[in-house]
XYZ file of C-alpha atoms in Angstrom:
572
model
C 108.250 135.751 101.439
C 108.692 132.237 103.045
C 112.131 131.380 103.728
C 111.982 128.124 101.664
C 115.354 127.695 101.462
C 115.091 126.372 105.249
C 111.536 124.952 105.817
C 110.299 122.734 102.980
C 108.216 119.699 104.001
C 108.029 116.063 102.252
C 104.040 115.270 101.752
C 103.016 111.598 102.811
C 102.321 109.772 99.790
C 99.479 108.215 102.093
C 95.938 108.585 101.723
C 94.715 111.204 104.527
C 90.703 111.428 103.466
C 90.964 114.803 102.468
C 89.261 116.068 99.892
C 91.028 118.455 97.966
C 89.177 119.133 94.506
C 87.244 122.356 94.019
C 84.348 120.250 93.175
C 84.785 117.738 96.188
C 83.927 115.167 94.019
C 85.836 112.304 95.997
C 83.880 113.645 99.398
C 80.149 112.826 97.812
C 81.446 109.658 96.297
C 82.429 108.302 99.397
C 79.106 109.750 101.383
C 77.044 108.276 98.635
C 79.527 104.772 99.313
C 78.470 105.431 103.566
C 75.148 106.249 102.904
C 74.630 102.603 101.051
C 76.510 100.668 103.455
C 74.266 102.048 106.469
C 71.023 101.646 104.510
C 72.229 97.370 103.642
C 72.879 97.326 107.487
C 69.644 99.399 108.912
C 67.708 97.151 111.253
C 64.297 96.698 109.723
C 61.066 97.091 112.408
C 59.830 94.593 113.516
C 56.836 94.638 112.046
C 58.553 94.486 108.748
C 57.475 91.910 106.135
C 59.111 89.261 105.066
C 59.344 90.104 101.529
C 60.392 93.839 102.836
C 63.637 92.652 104.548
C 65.474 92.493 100.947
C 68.207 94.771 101.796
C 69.230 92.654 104.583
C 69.956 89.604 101.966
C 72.539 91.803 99.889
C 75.977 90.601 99.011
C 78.260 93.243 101.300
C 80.747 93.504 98.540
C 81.422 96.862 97.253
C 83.434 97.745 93.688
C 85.622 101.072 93.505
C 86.832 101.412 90.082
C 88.938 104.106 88.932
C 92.280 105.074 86.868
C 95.255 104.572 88.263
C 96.297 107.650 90.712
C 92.566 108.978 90.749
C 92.362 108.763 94.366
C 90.875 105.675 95.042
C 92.786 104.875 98.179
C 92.023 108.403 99.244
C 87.831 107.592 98.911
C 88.190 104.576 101.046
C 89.763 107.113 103.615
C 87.204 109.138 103.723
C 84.576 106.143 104.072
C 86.739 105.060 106.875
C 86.399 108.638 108.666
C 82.970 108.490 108.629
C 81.561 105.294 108.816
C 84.027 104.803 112.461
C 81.537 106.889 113.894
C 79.068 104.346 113.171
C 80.944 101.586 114.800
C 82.511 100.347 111.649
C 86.395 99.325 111.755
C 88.470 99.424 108.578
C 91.052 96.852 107.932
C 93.140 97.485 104.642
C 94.975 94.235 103.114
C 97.940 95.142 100.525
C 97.417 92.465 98.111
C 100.456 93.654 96.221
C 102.386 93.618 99.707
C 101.340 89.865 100.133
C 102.034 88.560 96.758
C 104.735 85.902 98.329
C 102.631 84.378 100.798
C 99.069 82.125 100.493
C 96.353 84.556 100.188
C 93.950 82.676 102.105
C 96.378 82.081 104.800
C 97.574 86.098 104.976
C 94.358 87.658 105.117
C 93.519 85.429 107.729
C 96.671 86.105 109.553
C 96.836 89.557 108.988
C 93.375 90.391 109.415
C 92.623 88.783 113.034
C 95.838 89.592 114.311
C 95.250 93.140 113.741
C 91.477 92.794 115.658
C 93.172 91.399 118.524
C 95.933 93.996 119.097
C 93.201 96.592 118.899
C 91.246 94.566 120.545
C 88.126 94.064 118.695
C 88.733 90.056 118.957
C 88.972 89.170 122.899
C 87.846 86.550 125.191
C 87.385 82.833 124.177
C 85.117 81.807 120.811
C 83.916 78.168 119.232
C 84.395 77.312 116.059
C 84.084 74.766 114.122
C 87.363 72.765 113.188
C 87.747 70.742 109.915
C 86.861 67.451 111.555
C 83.698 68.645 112.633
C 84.593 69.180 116.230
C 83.706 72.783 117.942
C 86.711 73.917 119.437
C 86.668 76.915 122.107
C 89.803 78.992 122.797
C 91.159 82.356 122.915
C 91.449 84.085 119.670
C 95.144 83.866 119.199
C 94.920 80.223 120.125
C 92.426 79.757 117.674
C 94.095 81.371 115.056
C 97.319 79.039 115.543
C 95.245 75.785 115.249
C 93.614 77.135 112.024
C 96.762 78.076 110.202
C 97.955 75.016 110.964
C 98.853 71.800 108.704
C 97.516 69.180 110.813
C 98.716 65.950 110.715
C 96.958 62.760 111.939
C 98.945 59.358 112.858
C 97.164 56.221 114.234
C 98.576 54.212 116.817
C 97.453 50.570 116.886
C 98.547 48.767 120.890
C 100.062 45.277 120.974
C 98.230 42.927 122.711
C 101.205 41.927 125.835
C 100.809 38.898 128.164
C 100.191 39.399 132.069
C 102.471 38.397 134.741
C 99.920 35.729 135.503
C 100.029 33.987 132.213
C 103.931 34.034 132.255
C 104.003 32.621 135.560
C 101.083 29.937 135.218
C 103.470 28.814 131.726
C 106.123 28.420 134.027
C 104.308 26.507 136.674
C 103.178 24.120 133.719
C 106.311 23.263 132.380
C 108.055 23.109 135.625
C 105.360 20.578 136.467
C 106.096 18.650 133.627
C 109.467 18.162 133.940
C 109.228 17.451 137.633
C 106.673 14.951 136.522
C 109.220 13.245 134.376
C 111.616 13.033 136.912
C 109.827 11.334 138.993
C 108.624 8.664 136.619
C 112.984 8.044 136.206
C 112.848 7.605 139.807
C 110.109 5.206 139.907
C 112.280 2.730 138.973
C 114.589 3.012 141.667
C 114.984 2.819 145.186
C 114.317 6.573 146.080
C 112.777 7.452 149.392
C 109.155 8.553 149.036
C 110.090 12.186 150.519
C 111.669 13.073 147.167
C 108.369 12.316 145.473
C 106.259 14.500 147.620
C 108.713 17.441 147.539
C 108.755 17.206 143.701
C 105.211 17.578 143.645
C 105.014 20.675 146.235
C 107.218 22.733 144.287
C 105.166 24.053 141.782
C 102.643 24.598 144.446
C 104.758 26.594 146.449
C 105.587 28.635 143.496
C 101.850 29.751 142.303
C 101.549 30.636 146.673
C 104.805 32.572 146.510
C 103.855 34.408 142.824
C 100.461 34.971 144.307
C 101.857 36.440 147.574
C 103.910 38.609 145.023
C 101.003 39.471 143.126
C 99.109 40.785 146.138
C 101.539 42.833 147.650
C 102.072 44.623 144.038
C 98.521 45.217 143.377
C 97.025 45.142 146.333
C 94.326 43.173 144.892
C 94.047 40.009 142.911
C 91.768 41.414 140.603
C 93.267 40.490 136.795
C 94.808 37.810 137.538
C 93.532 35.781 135.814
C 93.649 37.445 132.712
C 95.921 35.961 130.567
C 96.515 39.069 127.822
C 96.270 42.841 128.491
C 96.183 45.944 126.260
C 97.937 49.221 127.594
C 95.685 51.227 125.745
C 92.804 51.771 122.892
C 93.659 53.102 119.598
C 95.408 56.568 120.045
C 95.271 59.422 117.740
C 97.924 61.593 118.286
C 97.948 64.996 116.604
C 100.920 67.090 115.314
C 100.811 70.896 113.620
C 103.304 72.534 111.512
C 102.517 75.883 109.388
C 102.380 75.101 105.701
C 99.045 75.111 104.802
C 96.003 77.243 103.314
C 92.623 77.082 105.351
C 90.128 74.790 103.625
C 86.982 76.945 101.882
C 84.739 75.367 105.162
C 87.497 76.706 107.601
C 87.748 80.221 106.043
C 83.715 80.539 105.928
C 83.530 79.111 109.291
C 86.473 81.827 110.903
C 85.175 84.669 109.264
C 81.079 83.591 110.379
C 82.741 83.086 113.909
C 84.495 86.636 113.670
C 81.038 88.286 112.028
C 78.947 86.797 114.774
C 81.661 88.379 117.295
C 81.038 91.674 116.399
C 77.319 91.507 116.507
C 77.267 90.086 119.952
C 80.012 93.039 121.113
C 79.218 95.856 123.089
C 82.491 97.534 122.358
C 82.744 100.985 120.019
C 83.259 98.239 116.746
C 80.053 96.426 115.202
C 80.653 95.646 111.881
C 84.000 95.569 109.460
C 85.266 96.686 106.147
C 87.813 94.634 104.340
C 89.463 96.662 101.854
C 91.326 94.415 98.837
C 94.049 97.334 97.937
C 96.569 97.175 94.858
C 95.131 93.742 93.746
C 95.698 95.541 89.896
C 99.510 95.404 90.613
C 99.783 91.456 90.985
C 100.606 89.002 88.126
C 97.906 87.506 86.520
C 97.743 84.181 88.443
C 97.659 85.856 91.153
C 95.126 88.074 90.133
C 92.582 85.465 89.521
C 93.732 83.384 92.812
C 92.812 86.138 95.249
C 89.658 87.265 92.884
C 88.354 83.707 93.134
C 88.988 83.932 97.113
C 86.956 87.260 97.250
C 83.762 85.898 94.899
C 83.811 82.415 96.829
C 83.503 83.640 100.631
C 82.431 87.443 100.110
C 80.123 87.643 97.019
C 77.638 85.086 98.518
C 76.562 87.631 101.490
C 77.149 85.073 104.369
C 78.713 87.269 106.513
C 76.078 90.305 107.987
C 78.942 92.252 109.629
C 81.458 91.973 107.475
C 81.996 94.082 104.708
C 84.452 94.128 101.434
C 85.514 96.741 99.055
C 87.720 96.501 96.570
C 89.284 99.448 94.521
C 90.531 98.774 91.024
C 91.926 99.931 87.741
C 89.587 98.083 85.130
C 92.179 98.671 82.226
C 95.641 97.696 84.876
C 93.047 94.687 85.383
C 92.946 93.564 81.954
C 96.572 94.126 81.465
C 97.139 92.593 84.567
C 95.276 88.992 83.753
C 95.673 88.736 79.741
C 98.849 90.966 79.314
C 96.860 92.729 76.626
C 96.657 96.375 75.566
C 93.021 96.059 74.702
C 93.576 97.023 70.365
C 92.913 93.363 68.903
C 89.668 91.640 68.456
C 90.981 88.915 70.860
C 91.673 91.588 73.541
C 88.106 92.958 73.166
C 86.565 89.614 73.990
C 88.857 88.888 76.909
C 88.174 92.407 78.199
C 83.936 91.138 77.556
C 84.570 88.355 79.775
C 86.618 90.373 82.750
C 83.263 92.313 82.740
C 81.167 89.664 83.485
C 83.242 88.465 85.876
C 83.417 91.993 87.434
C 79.680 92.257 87.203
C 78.819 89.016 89.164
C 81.267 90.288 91.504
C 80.108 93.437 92.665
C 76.185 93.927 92.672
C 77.625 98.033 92.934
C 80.104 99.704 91.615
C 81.083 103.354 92.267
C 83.327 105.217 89.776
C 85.906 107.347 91.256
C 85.676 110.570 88.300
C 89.106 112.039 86.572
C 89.200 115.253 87.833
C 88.323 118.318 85.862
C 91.565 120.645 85.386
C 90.486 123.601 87.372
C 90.760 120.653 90.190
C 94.491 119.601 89.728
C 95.411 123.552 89.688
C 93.502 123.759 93.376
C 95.172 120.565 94.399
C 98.665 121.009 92.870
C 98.280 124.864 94.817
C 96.966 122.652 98.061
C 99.528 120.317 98.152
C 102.612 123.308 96.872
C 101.801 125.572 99.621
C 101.614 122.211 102.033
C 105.466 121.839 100.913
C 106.892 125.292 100.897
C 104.365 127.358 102.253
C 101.766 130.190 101.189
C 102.893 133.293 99.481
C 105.850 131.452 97.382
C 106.646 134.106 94.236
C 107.211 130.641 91.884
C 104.273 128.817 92.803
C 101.634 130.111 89.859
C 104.996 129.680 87.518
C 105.452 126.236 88.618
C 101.818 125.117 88.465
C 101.157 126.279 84.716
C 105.165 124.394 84.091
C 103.305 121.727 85.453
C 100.081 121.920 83.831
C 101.550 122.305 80.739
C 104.038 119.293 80.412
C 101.978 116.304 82.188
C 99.320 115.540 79.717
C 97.438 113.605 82.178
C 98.215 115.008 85.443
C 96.691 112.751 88.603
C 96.808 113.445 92.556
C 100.039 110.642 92.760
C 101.618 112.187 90.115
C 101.362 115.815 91.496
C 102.667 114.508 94.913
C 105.616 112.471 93.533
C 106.661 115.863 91.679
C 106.733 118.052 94.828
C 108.181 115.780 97.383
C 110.991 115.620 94.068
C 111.091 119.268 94.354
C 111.534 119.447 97.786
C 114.403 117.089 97.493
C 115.571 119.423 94.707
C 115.432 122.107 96.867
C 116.715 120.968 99.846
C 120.038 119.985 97.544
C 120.349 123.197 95.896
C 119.256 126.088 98.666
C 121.284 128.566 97.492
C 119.144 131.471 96.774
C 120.589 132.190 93.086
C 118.850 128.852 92.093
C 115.508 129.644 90.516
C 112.822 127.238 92.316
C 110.692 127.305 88.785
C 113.933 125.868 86.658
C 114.424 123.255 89.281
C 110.701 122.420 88.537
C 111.561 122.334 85.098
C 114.520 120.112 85.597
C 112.575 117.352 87.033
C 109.981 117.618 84.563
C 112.552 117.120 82.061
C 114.015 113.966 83.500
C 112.593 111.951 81.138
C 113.579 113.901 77.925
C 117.321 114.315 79.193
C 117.880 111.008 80.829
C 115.875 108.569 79.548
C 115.184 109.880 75.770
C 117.818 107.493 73.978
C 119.810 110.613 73.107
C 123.048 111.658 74.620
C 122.511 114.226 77.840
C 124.561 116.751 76.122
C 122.382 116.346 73.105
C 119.457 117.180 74.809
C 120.865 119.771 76.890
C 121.657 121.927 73.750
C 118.627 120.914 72.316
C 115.634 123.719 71.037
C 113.448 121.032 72.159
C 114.065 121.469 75.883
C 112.134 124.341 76.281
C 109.214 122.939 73.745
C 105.435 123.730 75.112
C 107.088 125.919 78.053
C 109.349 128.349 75.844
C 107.089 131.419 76.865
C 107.597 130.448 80.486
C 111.576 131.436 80.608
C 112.168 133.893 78.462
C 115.763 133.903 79.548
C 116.584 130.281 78.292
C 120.466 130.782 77.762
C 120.625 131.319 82.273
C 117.749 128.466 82.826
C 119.598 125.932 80.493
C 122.981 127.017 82.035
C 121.570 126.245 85.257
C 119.902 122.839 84.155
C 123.397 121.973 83.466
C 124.711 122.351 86.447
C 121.548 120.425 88.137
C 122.283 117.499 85.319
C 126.277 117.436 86.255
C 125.959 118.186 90.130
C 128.231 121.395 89.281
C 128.268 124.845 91.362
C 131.198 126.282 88.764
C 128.453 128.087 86.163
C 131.006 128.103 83.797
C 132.258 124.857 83.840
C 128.460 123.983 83.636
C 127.681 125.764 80.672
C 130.884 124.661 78.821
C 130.248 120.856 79.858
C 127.666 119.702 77.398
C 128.973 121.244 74.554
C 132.784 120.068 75.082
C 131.439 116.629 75.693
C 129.571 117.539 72.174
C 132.220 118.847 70.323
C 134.027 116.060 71.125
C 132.072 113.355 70.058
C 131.327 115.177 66.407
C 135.307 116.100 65.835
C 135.619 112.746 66.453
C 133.307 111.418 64.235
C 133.682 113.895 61.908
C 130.310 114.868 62.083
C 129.035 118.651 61.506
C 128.997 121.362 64.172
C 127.332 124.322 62.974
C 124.181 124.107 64.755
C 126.197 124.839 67.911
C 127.765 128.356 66.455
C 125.252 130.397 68.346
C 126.061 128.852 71.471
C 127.597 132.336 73.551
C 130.717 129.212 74.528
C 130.638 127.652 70.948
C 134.469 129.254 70.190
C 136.486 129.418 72.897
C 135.498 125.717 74.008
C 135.987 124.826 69.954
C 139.280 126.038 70.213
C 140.518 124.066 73.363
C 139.352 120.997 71.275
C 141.093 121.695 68.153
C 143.960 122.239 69.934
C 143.650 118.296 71.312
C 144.014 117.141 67.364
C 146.791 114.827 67.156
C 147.459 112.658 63.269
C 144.787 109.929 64.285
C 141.912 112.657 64.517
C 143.158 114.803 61.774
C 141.187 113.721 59.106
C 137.408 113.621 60.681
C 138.269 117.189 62.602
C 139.022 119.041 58.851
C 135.742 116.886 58.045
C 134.050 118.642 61.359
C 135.558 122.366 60.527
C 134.331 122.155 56.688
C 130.512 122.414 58.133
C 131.459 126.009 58.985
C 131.068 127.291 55.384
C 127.705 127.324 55.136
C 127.740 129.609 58.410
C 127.424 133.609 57.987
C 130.322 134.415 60.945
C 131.279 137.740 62.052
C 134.684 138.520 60.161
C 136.450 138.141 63.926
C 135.046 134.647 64.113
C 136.102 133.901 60.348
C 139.757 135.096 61.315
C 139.772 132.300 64.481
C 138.440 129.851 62.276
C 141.185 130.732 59.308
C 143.732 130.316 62.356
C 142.341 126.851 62.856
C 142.853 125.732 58.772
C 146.313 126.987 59.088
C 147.146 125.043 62.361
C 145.168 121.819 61.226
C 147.531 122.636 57.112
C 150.631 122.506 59.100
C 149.862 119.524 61.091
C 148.626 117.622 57.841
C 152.369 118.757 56.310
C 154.257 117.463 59.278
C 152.575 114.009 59.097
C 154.897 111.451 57.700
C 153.738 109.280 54.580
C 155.709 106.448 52.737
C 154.248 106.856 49.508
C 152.251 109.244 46.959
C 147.988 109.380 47.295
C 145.329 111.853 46.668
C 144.158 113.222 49.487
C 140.761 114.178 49.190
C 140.382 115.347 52.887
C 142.246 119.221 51.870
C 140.198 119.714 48.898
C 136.746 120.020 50.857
């Protein structure tokens, strides 16, 4: 045998396109998926009709429906191990993983920068902006302009006057004043120099500003111009990240990124989108991203693009009305999501519920991928298994043995039976989570209920379940817990205890307890004891009990009392 004890392995909770049904049911699904896809993209002769090319005109939108756990994720695996040997790349988009951010804006984000790290998406492209402008760049520069919020801010100039209108202003008024001046002096006996000197000065000025001027400009073009402009109207342009792509720049990225793949002579062709976990989101969210995937993927515009979208039709209603699908109201919602689902897709595929003989192949498959071939417990374990999970998917059988693993890597010891550890787990939900007490449930009849044949020894197994429920080694402290903890509550209460008299424990730890009976407790304990009666006991049993009257008679006499009152409490 397998030393398990040392080498158990987690299995990936991943999709890994294996198909691991007897019937391989999920394996001609996803040919049949391949085989579709190819036949939509199949170049038609040239000679081909018009009216012939119809598959070409075909939405490329593709619906997966299937319960939840069926293996949906696993199909699209497997349609993403073949159809890469056709030249088609697979990009999967976690809806559920994106809920936070804008859809639009993610899938963009998400989608190219993956095709340019693997390199799908290289060299420079043109593509048409939002204000109508074609705009070629490298892909990553592209992408940072598109997810941009741009901003546009108009700049009007000021109309400024030259240097030649300020100085021919000043020349003017200079000349006036001098001209004033030397009407004053007219009427005095000034020498005539003075005159003529007035009047050169604002000649001399205009030579000395125009000497200026030339030296500056080195020309005397403008200047004459009397008002200047430093510039036309600017538009200056400013981008900050806070916005979802328009519908026109979406269509317009994803025709650009289509068209790329056509023209490439690299390995990838043509791409899959794949919409996963869109079932998990809250309704508005639901219908958001739906209404996304109808308005630029339904339509067909893009020939090398491709989308398929898995999904739980009944998480779907749930998911959008909230509904459980009983009421008359509920029915007509659930009408309308198939309408909508049916204008959606113009295929769906149905990923089948496998058949049981399946699960036991897989639940074997993925056991002897854990622990290893040849384990004694394994055909014990599977029928446990079988048994308590009335419907039993691939998730569900992979979440129990990466649990059992865990279980087993926590208790290696070799006296711990791997088929009660698979039992414990599989009673999680009874013990923990039942809205009874664990210690009620641990002495229960009902924790061996549709797997009683299956441990015929079910004093050891639920000795052993207690210690896996109170992280004990000590068996006997284990196997005295639950009922202590028990006993306890009913003396308390006063409650009866003779179910538990068959319990191999049942005296000794009823003993310690009655021994704990102080004057506050006295009353509900004789209350407790009085269920005994009705019990056939061995006559050693009946003398222990007797022992416990006469120790619970004595401490009833030794209680004080101020006055006289029946006591109804002796005379059970």
């Amino acid at each position: 045998m397998q030393d398990i004890e040392k080498h158990p392995h987690f299995i990936p909770d991943k999709p890994t396109g294996e198909d691991c049904f007897e019937g391989h049911s999920q394996e001609k699904l996803a040919h049949e998926v391949c085989n579709y896809v190819k036949l939509l993209d199949e170049k038609p002769d040239i000679n081909t009709k018009p009216d012939e090319k119809t598959y070409s005109n075909m939405p490329r939108i593709i619906g997966l429906e299937g319960g939840w756990g069926t293996g949906k994720s696993n199909v699209v695996s497997m349609i993403s191990q073949e159809l890469d040997k056709e030249g088609y790349y697979t990009f999967t988009y976690d809806a559920w993983g994106h809920q936070e951010d804008l859809q639009r804006r993610s899938i963009l984000e998400v989608l190219t920068g993956e095709l340019i790290q693997e390199k799908i998406l290289n060299g420079k492209v043109k593509i048409r902006m939002r204000n109508g402008k074609i705009h070629e760049a490298s892909w990553k520069d592209q992408l940072s302009l598109l997810l941009s919020n741009k901003t546009t801010t108009i700049r009007k100039s000021t109309p400024l006057l030259t240097w030649a209108a300020l100085g021919g202003i000043v020349i003017a008024l200079l000349f006036a004043v001098l001209s004033h001046v030397t009407e004053v002096w007219g009427s005095q006996e000034v020498h005539p120099i003075w005159f003529w000197t007035l009047d050169l000065i604002p000649v001399l000025l205009a030579v000395v500003l125009a000497i200026w001027y030339w030296f500056r400009h080195k020309s005397f073009k403008g200047a004459l111009q009397m008002v200047a402009y430093n510039n036309n109207d600017t538009i200056d342009e400013e981008y900050t990240s806070s916005e979802e792509p328009s519908v026109a720049e979406y269509k317009n990225w994803m025709r650009a990124v289509s068209d790329h793949l056509g023209n490439s002579k690299q390995k990838y062709k043509r791409l899959i989108i794949v919409f996963d976990n869109m079932d998990r989101l809250p309704s508005e969210k639901v219908m958001q991203l739906w209404s996304s995937i109808y308005t630029f993927f339904a339509g067909g515009e893009f020939e090398h693009v491709w989308t398929i979208i898995p999904y739980d039709y009944e998480h779907l209603c749930r998911a959008i009305y909230g509904e459980d699908g009983t009421s008359k109201q509920d029915k007509k919602d659930a009408e309308r999501i198939k309408l909508f689902i049916s204008k959606t897709f113009p295929i769906t595929y149905h990923v089948p519920q496998p058949v049981i003989t399946d699960y036991r192949k897989l639940f074997n498959t993925y056991f002897d991928k854990a622990f290893g071939p040849n384990i004694h417990d394994k055909e014990h374990i599977c029928q446990v298994f079988m048994h308590l999970q009335d419907d039993p998917n691939p998730r569900n059988v992979i979440k129990f043995v990466n649990e059992l693993v865990a279980m087993r890597l926590q208790w290696c010891d070799k006296k711990y039976r791997l088929q009660n550890q698979a039992l414990y787990i599989l009673k999680k939900d009874f013990l923990f989570y039942s809205g009874e007490r664990l210690e009620t449930q641990l002495l229960s009849e009902n924790l061996f209920e549709k797997v009683a044949p299956f441990y015929p020894e079910q004093d050891k197994v639920r000795v052993e379940l207690c210690q896996y429920a109170y992280v004990l080694e000590d068996e006997k402290l284990a196997s005295e817990t639950p009922i202590r903890n028990e006993l306890k509550k009913r003396l308390k209460l006063g409650e009866p205890v003779a179910e538990y008299v068959e319990q191999d424990n049942f005296l000794s730890v009823f003993e310690k307890e009655l021994a704990d009976t102080d004057s506050s407790t006295l009353d509900s304990t004789v209350r407790s004891l009085a269920s005994l009666d009705s019990v056939e006991l061995t006559p050693e049993v009946k003398s222990r009990i007797q022992a416990k009257w006469d120790f619970l008679a004595n401490l009833k006499s030794r209680s004080q009392f101020n006055s006289h009152t029946y006591d109804e409490t002796m005379t059970i």
